[in-house]
PDB file of C-alpha atoms in Angstrom:
ATOM      1  CA  UNK A 114      10.569 -13.079  45.366  1.00 41.00           C
ATOM      2  CA  UNK A 115      13.453 -11.328  47.212  1.00 39.00           C
ATOM      3  CA  UNK A 116      16.856 -10.649  45.697  1.00 43.00           C
ATOM      4  CA  UNK A 117      19.904  -9.706  47.769  1.00 42.00           C
ATOM      5  CA  UNK A 118      21.843  -6.772  46.345  1.00 40.00           C
ATOM      6  CA  UNK A 119      25.318  -5.842  47.716  1.00 42.00           C
ATOM      7  CA  UNK A 120      26.156  -2.139  47.478  1.00 39.00           C
ATOM      8  CA  UNK A 121      29.322  -0.773  49.184  1.00 41.00           C
ATOM      9  CA  UNK A 122      29.390  -3.589  51.719  1.00 39.00           C
ATOM     10  CA  UNK A 123      25.783  -3.022  52.686  1.00 38.00           C
ATOM     11  CA  UNK A 124      23.021  -5.446  51.954  1.00 37.00           C
ATOM     12  CA  UNK A 125      19.759  -4.231  50.444  1.00 36.00           C
ATOM     13  CA  UNK A 126      16.684  -6.319  49.774  1.00 35.00           C
ATOM     14  CA  UNK A 127      15.031  -5.559  46.458  1.00 37.00           C
ATOM     15  CA  UNK A 128      11.657  -6.851  45.532  1.00 44.00           C
ATOM     16  CA  UNK A 129      11.175  -8.265  42.033  1.00 49.00           C
ATOM     17  CA  UNK A 130       7.600  -8.500  40.846  1.00 71.00           C
ATOM     18  CA  UNK A 131       6.685 -11.696  39.035  1.00 79.00           C
ATOM     19  CA  UNK A 132       3.607 -13.253  37.503  1.00 81.00           C
ATOM     20  CA  UNK A 133       2.418 -16.540  36.047  1.00 83.00           C
ATOM     21  CA  UNK A 134       2.408 -17.180  32.301  1.00 80.00           C
ATOM     22  CA  UNK A 135      -1.170 -17.341  31.039  1.00 75.00           C
ATOM     23  CA  UNK A 136      -0.298 -20.347  28.869  1.00 76.00           C
ATOM     24  CA  UNK A 137       2.239 -22.590  30.622  1.00 80.00           C
ATOM     25  CA  UNK A 138       1.858 -21.269  34.171  1.00 83.00           C
ATOM     26  CA  UNK A 139       5.567 -20.760  34.808  1.00 86.00           C
ATOM     27  CA  UNK A 140       6.822 -17.813  36.850  1.00 88.00           C
ATOM     28  CA  UNK A 141       8.093 -14.970  34.665  1.00 85.00           C
ATOM     29  CA  UNK A 142       9.002 -11.281  35.197  1.00 82.00           C
ATOM     30  CA  UNK A 143       5.920  -9.099  35.639  1.00 77.00           C
ATOM     31  CA  UNK A 144       6.705  -6.849  32.700  1.00 72.00           C
ATOM     32  CA  UNK A 145       7.331  -9.595  30.137  1.00 74.00           C
ATOM     33  CA  UNK A 146       5.267  -9.188  26.986  1.00 76.00           C
ATOM     34  CA  UNK A 147       6.013 -12.775  25.970  1.00 79.00           C
ATOM     35  CA  UNK A 148       6.746 -15.877  28.017  1.00 80.00           C
ATOM     36  CA  UNK A 149      10.446 -16.822  27.746  1.00 82.00           C
ATOM     37  CA  UNK A 150       9.486 -20.492  28.116  1.00 83.00           C
ATOM     38  CA  UNK A 151       6.556 -21.060  25.759  1.00 77.00           C
ATOM     39  CA  UNK A 152       6.516 -17.774  23.825  1.00 76.00           C
ATOM     40  CA  UNK A 153       2.878 -16.976  24.658  1.00 75.00           C
ATOM     41  CA  UNK A 154       1.898 -13.286  24.538  1.00 75.00           C
ATOM     42  CA  UNK A 155       1.062 -11.913  27.975  1.00 74.00           C
ATOM     43  CA  UNK A 156      -1.801  -9.508  28.766  1.00 72.00           C
ATOM     44  CA  UNK A 157      -1.061  -5.870  29.594  1.00 62.00           C
ATOM     45  CA  UNK A 158      -0.838  -5.244  33.331  1.00 56.00           C
ATOM     46  CA  UNK A 159      -3.652  -3.270  34.897  1.00 52.00           C
ATOM     47  CA  UNK A 160      -2.710  -0.141  36.820  1.00 46.00           C
ATOM     48  CA  UNK A 161      -3.186  -1.764  40.217  1.00 48.00           C
ATOM     49  CA  UNK A 162      -0.907  -4.621  39.169  1.00 50.00           C
ATOM     50  CA  UNK A 163       1.987  -2.378  38.295  1.00 49.00           C
ATOM     51  CA  UNK A 164       4.473  -2.260  41.145  1.00 52.00           C
ATOM     52  CA  UNK A 165       7.195  -0.251  39.437  1.00 56.00           C
ATOM     53  CA  UNK A 166       6.674   3.478  40.150  1.00 58.00           C
ATOM     54  CA  UNK A 167       8.147   4.674  36.854  1.00 59.00           C
ATOM     55  CA  UNK A 168       5.987   2.277  34.865  1.00 60.00           C
ATOM     56  CA  UNK A 169       2.919   3.350  36.825  1.00 62.00           C
ATOM     57  CA  UNK A 170       3.628   7.025  36.159  1.00 68.00           C
ATOM     58  CA  UNK A 171       4.115   6.351  32.451  1.00 66.00           C
ATOM     59  CA  UNK A 172       0.877   4.383  32.261  1.00 65.00           C
ATOM     60  CA  UNK A 173      -1.064   7.154  33.989  1.00 68.00           C
ATOM     61  CA  UNK A 174       0.474   9.750  31.661  1.00 66.00           C
ATOM     62  CA  UNK A 175      -0.690   7.808  28.594  1.00 64.00           C
ATOM     63  CA  UNK A 176      -4.183   7.665  30.083  1.00 69.00           C
ATOM     64  CA  UNK A 177      -4.345  11.460  30.350  1.00 74.00           C
ATOM     65  CA  UNK A 178      -5.699  13.589  27.457  1.00 78.00           C
ATOM     66  CA  UNK A 179      -2.227  14.870  26.589  1.00 75.00           C
ATOM     67  CA  UNK A 180      -0.880  11.321  26.456  1.00 71.00           C
ATOM     68  CA  UNK A 181      -3.724  10.181  24.216  1.00 74.00           C
ATOM     69  CA  UNK A 182      -3.211  13.224  21.978  1.00 79.00           C
ATOM     70  CA  UNK A 183       0.505  12.535  21.584  1.00 78.00           C
ATOM     71  CA  UNK A 184      -0.255   8.896  20.784  1.00 77.00           C
ATOM     72  CA  UNK A 185      -2.735   9.912  18.067  1.00 80.00           C
ATOM     73  CA  UNK A 186      -0.297  12.416  16.547  1.00 83.00           C
ATOM     74  CA  UNK A 187       2.524   9.878  16.435  1.00 82.00           C
ATOM     75  CA  UNK A 188       0.199   7.262  14.926  1.00 80.00           C
ATOM     76  CA  UNK A 189      -0.955   9.710  12.243  1.00 81.00           C
ATOM     77  CA  UNK A 190       2.632  10.590  11.343  1.00 85.00           C
ATOM     78  CA  UNK A 191       3.552   6.922  11.013  1.00 78.00           C
ATOM     79  CA  UNK A 192       0.506   6.216   8.820  1.00 77.00           C
ATOM     80  CA  UNK A 193       1.244   9.188   6.554  1.00 72.00           C
ATOM     81  CA  UNK A 194       4.877   8.163   6.285  1.00 70.00           C
ATOM     82  CA  UNK A 195       3.968   4.622   5.246  1.00 66.00           C
ATOM     83  CA  UNK A 196       1.391   5.967   2.814  1.00 62.00           C
ATOM     84  CA  UNK A 197       3.981   8.186   1.162  1.00 59.00           C
ATOM     85  CA  UNK A 198       6.138   5.146   0.490  1.00 56.00           C
ATOM     86  CA  UNK A 199       3.419   3.743  -1.755  1.00 53.00           C
ATOM     87  CA  UNK A 200       2.503   6.963  -3.559  1.00 50.00           C
ATOM     88  CA  UNK A 201       3.787   7.825  -7.013  1.00 49.00           C
ATOM     89  CA  UNK A 202       6.175  10.750  -6.799  1.00 44.00           C
ATOM     90  CA  UNK A 203       7.309  13.212  -9.443  1.00 40.00           C
ATOM     91  CA  UNK A 204      10.308  12.346 -11.575  1.00 39.00           C
ATOM     92  CA  UNK A 205      11.916   8.900 -11.522  1.00 41.00           C
ATOM     93  CA  UNK A 206       8.936   7.265  -9.828  1.00 64.00           C
ATOM     94  CA  UNK A 207       6.646   8.053 -12.736  1.00 74.00           C
ATOM     95  CA  UNK A 208       9.274   7.139 -15.295  1.00 80.00           C
ATOM     96  CA  UNK A 209       9.807   3.778 -13.653  1.00 82.00           C
ATOM     97  CA  UNK A 210       6.086   3.009 -13.679  1.00 83.00           C
ATOM     98  CA  UNK A 211       5.825   4.082 -17.318  1.00 86.00           C
ATOM     99  CA  UNK A 212       8.694   1.788 -18.329  1.00 87.00           C
ATOM    100  CA  UNK A 213       7.199  -1.136 -16.440  1.00 87.00           C
ATOM    101  CA  UNK A 214       3.801  -0.630 -18.069  1.00 89.00           C
ATOM    102  CA  UNK A 215       5.329  -0.258 -21.531  1.00 89.00           C
ATOM    103  CA  UNK A 216       6.974  -3.627 -21.010  1.00 90.00           C
ATOM    104  CA  UNK A 217       3.747  -5.073 -19.607  1.00 88.00           C
ATOM    105  CA  UNK A 218       1.474  -3.830 -22.396  1.00 91.00           C
ATOM    106  CA  UNK A 219       3.714  -3.922 -25.452  1.00 91.00           C
ATOM    107  CA  UNK A 220       6.738  -6.020 -24.461  1.00 87.00           C
ATOM    108  CA  UNK A 221       8.804  -2.845 -24.977  1.00 81.00           C
ATOM    109  CA  UNK A 222       8.464  -3.243 -28.752  1.00 87.00           C
ATOM    110  CA  UNK A 223       8.353  -0.371 -31.250  1.00 88.00           C
ATOM    111  CA  UNK A 224       6.217  -2.243 -33.778  1.00 92.00           C
ATOM    112  CA  UNK A 225       3.043  -3.627 -32.226  1.00 94.00           C
ATOM    113  CA  UNK A 226      -0.542  -4.485 -33.224  1.00 94.00           C
ATOM    114  CA  UNK A 227      -1.447  -1.168 -31.575  1.00 95.00           C
ATOM    115  CA  UNK A 228       0.733   0.893 -33.896  1.00 94.00           C
ATOM    116  CA  UNK A 229       4.356   1.951 -33.973  1.00 94.00           C
ATOM    117  CA  UNK A 230       5.924   3.163 -30.760  1.00 92.00           C
ATOM    118  CA  UNK A 231       2.899   3.155 -28.450  1.00 94.00           C
ATOM    119  CA  UNK A 232       3.617   5.111 -25.287  1.00 92.00           C
ATOM    120  CA  UNK A 233       2.676   5.052 -21.609  1.00 93.00           C
ATOM    121  CA  UNK A 234       2.761   8.018 -19.254  1.00 91.00           C
ATOM    122  CA  UNK A 235       2.133   7.991 -15.501  1.00 87.00           C
ATOM    123  CA  UNK A 236       0.776  11.409 -14.586  1.00 85.00           C
ATOM    124  CA  UNK A 237       0.364  12.553 -10.977  1.00 81.00           C
ATOM    125  CA  UNK A 238      -2.874  14.401 -11.746  1.00 85.00           C
ATOM    126  CA  UNK A 239      -4.359  12.389 -14.614  1.00 88.00           C
ATOM    127  CA  UNK A 240      -3.298   8.840 -13.841  1.00 90.00           C
ATOM    128  CA  UNK A 241      -1.911   6.429 -16.433  1.00 93.00           C
ATOM    129  CA  UNK A 242      -2.320   7.437 -20.074  1.00 95.00           C
ATOM    130  CA  UNK A 243      -1.675   4.897 -22.835  1.00 95.00           C
ATOM    131  CA  UNK A 244      -1.352   6.211 -26.375  1.00 96.00           C
ATOM    132  CA  UNK A 245      -1.934   3.896 -29.337  1.00 96.00           C
ATOM    133  CA  UNK A 246      -2.729   4.363 -33.019  1.00 95.00           C
ATOM    134  CA  UNK A 247      -6.465   4.285 -33.746  1.00 92.00           C
ATOM    135  CA  UNK A 248      -5.671   3.136 -37.283  1.00 93.00           C
ATOM    136  CA  UNK A 249      -3.593   0.214 -35.988  1.00 94.00           C
ATOM    137  CA  UNK A 250      -4.147  -3.441 -36.800  1.00 94.00           C
ATOM    138  CA  UNK A 251      -5.762  -4.115 -33.433  1.00 94.00           C
ATOM    139  CA  UNK A 252      -8.318  -1.337 -33.932  1.00 94.00           C
ATOM    140  CA  UNK A 253      -9.070  -2.405 -37.504  1.00 94.00           C
ATOM    141  CA  UNK A 254      -9.631  -5.956 -36.312  1.00 94.00           C
ATOM    142  CA  UNK A 255     -11.911  -4.661 -33.561  1.00 94.00           C
ATOM    143  CA  UNK A 256     -14.061  -2.835 -36.090  1.00 92.00           C
ATOM    144  CA  UNK A 257     -14.127  -5.985 -38.229  1.00 93.00           C
ATOM    145  CA  UNK A 258     -15.524  -8.031 -35.360  1.00 92.00           C
ATOM    146  CA  UNK A 259     -12.204  -9.538 -34.262  1.00 93.00           C
ATOM    147  CA  UNK A 260     -11.621  -8.042 -30.803  1.00 94.00           C
ATOM    148  CA  UNK A 261      -8.967 -10.468 -29.498  1.00 94.00           C
ATOM    149  CA  UNK A 262      -6.036  -8.043 -29.601  1.00 94.00           C
ATOM    150  CA  UNK A 263      -8.091  -5.180 -28.223  1.00 96.00           C
ATOM    151  CA  UNK A 264      -9.499  -7.344 -25.439  1.00 95.00           C
ATOM    152  CA  UNK A 265      -5.942  -8.338 -24.513  1.00 94.00           C
ATOM    153  CA  UNK A 266      -5.070  -4.675 -23.954  1.00 95.00           C
ATOM    154  CA  UNK A 267      -8.287  -4.092 -22.004  1.00 96.00           C
ATOM    155  CA  UNK A 268      -7.628  -7.056 -19.723  1.00 95.00           C
ATOM    156  CA  UNK A 269      -4.084  -5.947 -19.032  1.00 93.00           C
ATOM    157  CA  UNK A 270      -5.251  -2.433 -18.208  1.00 95.00           C
ATOM    158  CA  UNK A 271      -7.823  -3.861 -15.797  1.00 95.00           C
ATOM    159  CA  UNK A 272      -5.253  -6.044 -14.061  1.00 94.00           C
ATOM    160  CA  UNK A 273      -2.740  -3.246 -13.536  1.00 92.00           C
ATOM    161  CA  UNK A 274      -5.405  -0.741 -12.511  1.00 92.00           C
ATOM    162  CA  UNK A 275      -6.741  -3.124  -9.884  1.00 92.00           C
ATOM    163  CA  UNK A 276      -3.233  -3.847  -8.611  1.00 89.00           C
ATOM    164  CA  UNK A 277      -2.384  -0.137  -8.374  1.00 87.00           C
ATOM    165  CA  UNK A 278      -5.571   0.572  -6.409  1.00 87.00           C
ATOM    166  CA  UNK A 279      -4.285  -1.755  -3.702  1.00 83.00           C
ATOM    167  CA  UNK A 280      -0.680  -0.544  -3.777  1.00 79.00           C
ATOM    168  CA  UNK A 281      -0.835   3.231  -4.004  1.00 75.00           C
ATOM    169  CA  UNK A 282      -2.407   5.533  -1.442  1.00 74.00           C
ATOM    170  CA  UNK A 283      -3.523   8.004  -4.119  1.00 74.00           C
ATOM    171  CA  UNK A 284      -6.239   6.308  -6.172  1.00 84.00           C
ATOM    172  CA  UNK A 285      -5.525   8.569  -9.167  1.00 84.00           C
ATOM    173  CA  UNK A 286      -2.814   6.045  -9.963  1.00 83.00           C
ATOM    174  CA  UNK A 287      -5.491   3.387 -10.514  1.00 89.00           C
ATOM    175  CA  UNK A 288      -7.073   5.405 -13.327  1.00 93.00           C
ATOM    176  CA  UNK A 289      -6.051   4.171 -16.773  1.00 95.00           C
ATOM    177  CA  UNK A 290      -6.961   5.829 -20.046  1.00 96.00           C
ATOM    178  CA  UNK A 291      -6.186   4.626 -23.573  1.00 96.00           C
ATOM    179  CA  UNK A 292      -6.273   7.352 -26.225  1.00 96.00           C
ATOM    180  CA  UNK A 293      -5.395   7.863 -29.880  1.00 95.00           C
ATOM    181  CA  UNK A 294      -1.808   9.098 -30.036  1.00 94.00           C
ATOM    182  CA  UNK A 295      -2.643  11.355 -32.990  1.00 94.00           C
ATOM    183  CA  UNK A 296      -5.657  12.824 -31.205  1.00 95.00           C
ATOM    184  CA  UNK A 297      -5.292  12.479 -27.409  1.00 93.00           C
ATOM    185  CA  UNK A 298      -8.818  13.800 -26.910  1.00 93.00           C
ATOM    186  CA  UNK A 299     -10.116  10.672 -28.611  1.00 95.00           C
ATOM    187  CA  UNK A 300     -10.629   8.270 -25.704  1.00 96.00           C
ATOM    188  CA  UNK A 301     -10.709   4.570 -26.519  1.00 96.00           C
ATOM    189  CA  UNK A 302     -10.773   3.036 -23.047  1.00 97.00           C
ATOM    190  CA  UNK A 303     -11.203   4.103 -19.428  1.00 96.00           C
ATOM    191  CA  UNK A 304     -10.474   1.868 -16.446  1.00 97.00           C
ATOM    192  CA  UNK A 305     -10.720   2.855 -12.795  1.00 95.00           C
ATOM    193  CA  UNK A 306      -9.639   0.547  -9.952  1.00 93.00           C
ATOM    194  CA  UNK A 307      -9.897  -2.448 -12.242  1.00 94.00           C
ATOM    195  CA  UNK A 308     -13.362  -1.609 -13.582  1.00 95.00           C
ATOM    196  CA  UNK A 309     -14.014  -0.554 -17.172  1.00 96.00           C
ATOM    197  CA  UNK A 310     -15.962   2.715 -17.239  1.00 96.00           C
ATOM    198  CA  UNK A 311     -15.742   3.239 -21.005  1.00 96.00           C
ATOM    199  CA  UNK A 312     -14.822   0.896 -23.842  1.00 96.00           C
ATOM    200  CA  UNK A 313     -14.986   1.921 -27.488  1.00 95.00           C
ATOM    201  CA  UNK A 314     -15.582  -1.744 -28.327  1.00 93.00           C
ATOM    202  CA  UNK A 315     -19.156  -1.281 -27.103  1.00 92.00           C
ATOM    203  CA  UNK A 316     -19.673   1.116 -29.996  1.00 88.00           C
ATOM    204  CA  UNK A 317     -18.710  -1.522 -32.552  1.00 82.00           C
ATOM    205  CA  UNK A 318     -20.598  -4.366 -30.920  1.00 76.00           C
ATOM    206  CA  UNK A 319     -23.964  -2.645 -31.350  1.00 62.00           C
TER     207      UNK A 319
END
């Protein structure tokens, strides 16, 4: 297709490269990624199809080792940047997660079946640590063969751990641990990526 271009009284003929849409068959500009008529995505032009010199040079540059290297570096930076958006950070990020989990586990109540003022901490190196009272009503019921309240806490820990494993880049955030608030070394429950790896209830069910 020839277009007439007027420049300073002179007439110049400029060639415009076109192609056919792969879906509807209508004539569209050669460098269209999508058909303006039917919206169909168009295939990338091969090197011998590219008529524009600048586009051809750019394509050849990307095909060279340096072009491929730059593309990989840029891609890596973008991936790392997106990953950082979903990683727990120090400070407010951890506090926000802790508040959300306190609401989720204990409805933000001070007096619960798991003792008074149970706490949740989101630690960058240790994961999520939930502190409850081992002498609480829920634990006494568990020992007495009534595990309903304890199982509720276990299920909630599993759900959040599994969700965090899909949200956060650092899988340490998917590690949940429930301990006795009076003796933090006393572990009552461990959950990793939604799977229970230790449950003190197994001790009482034997």
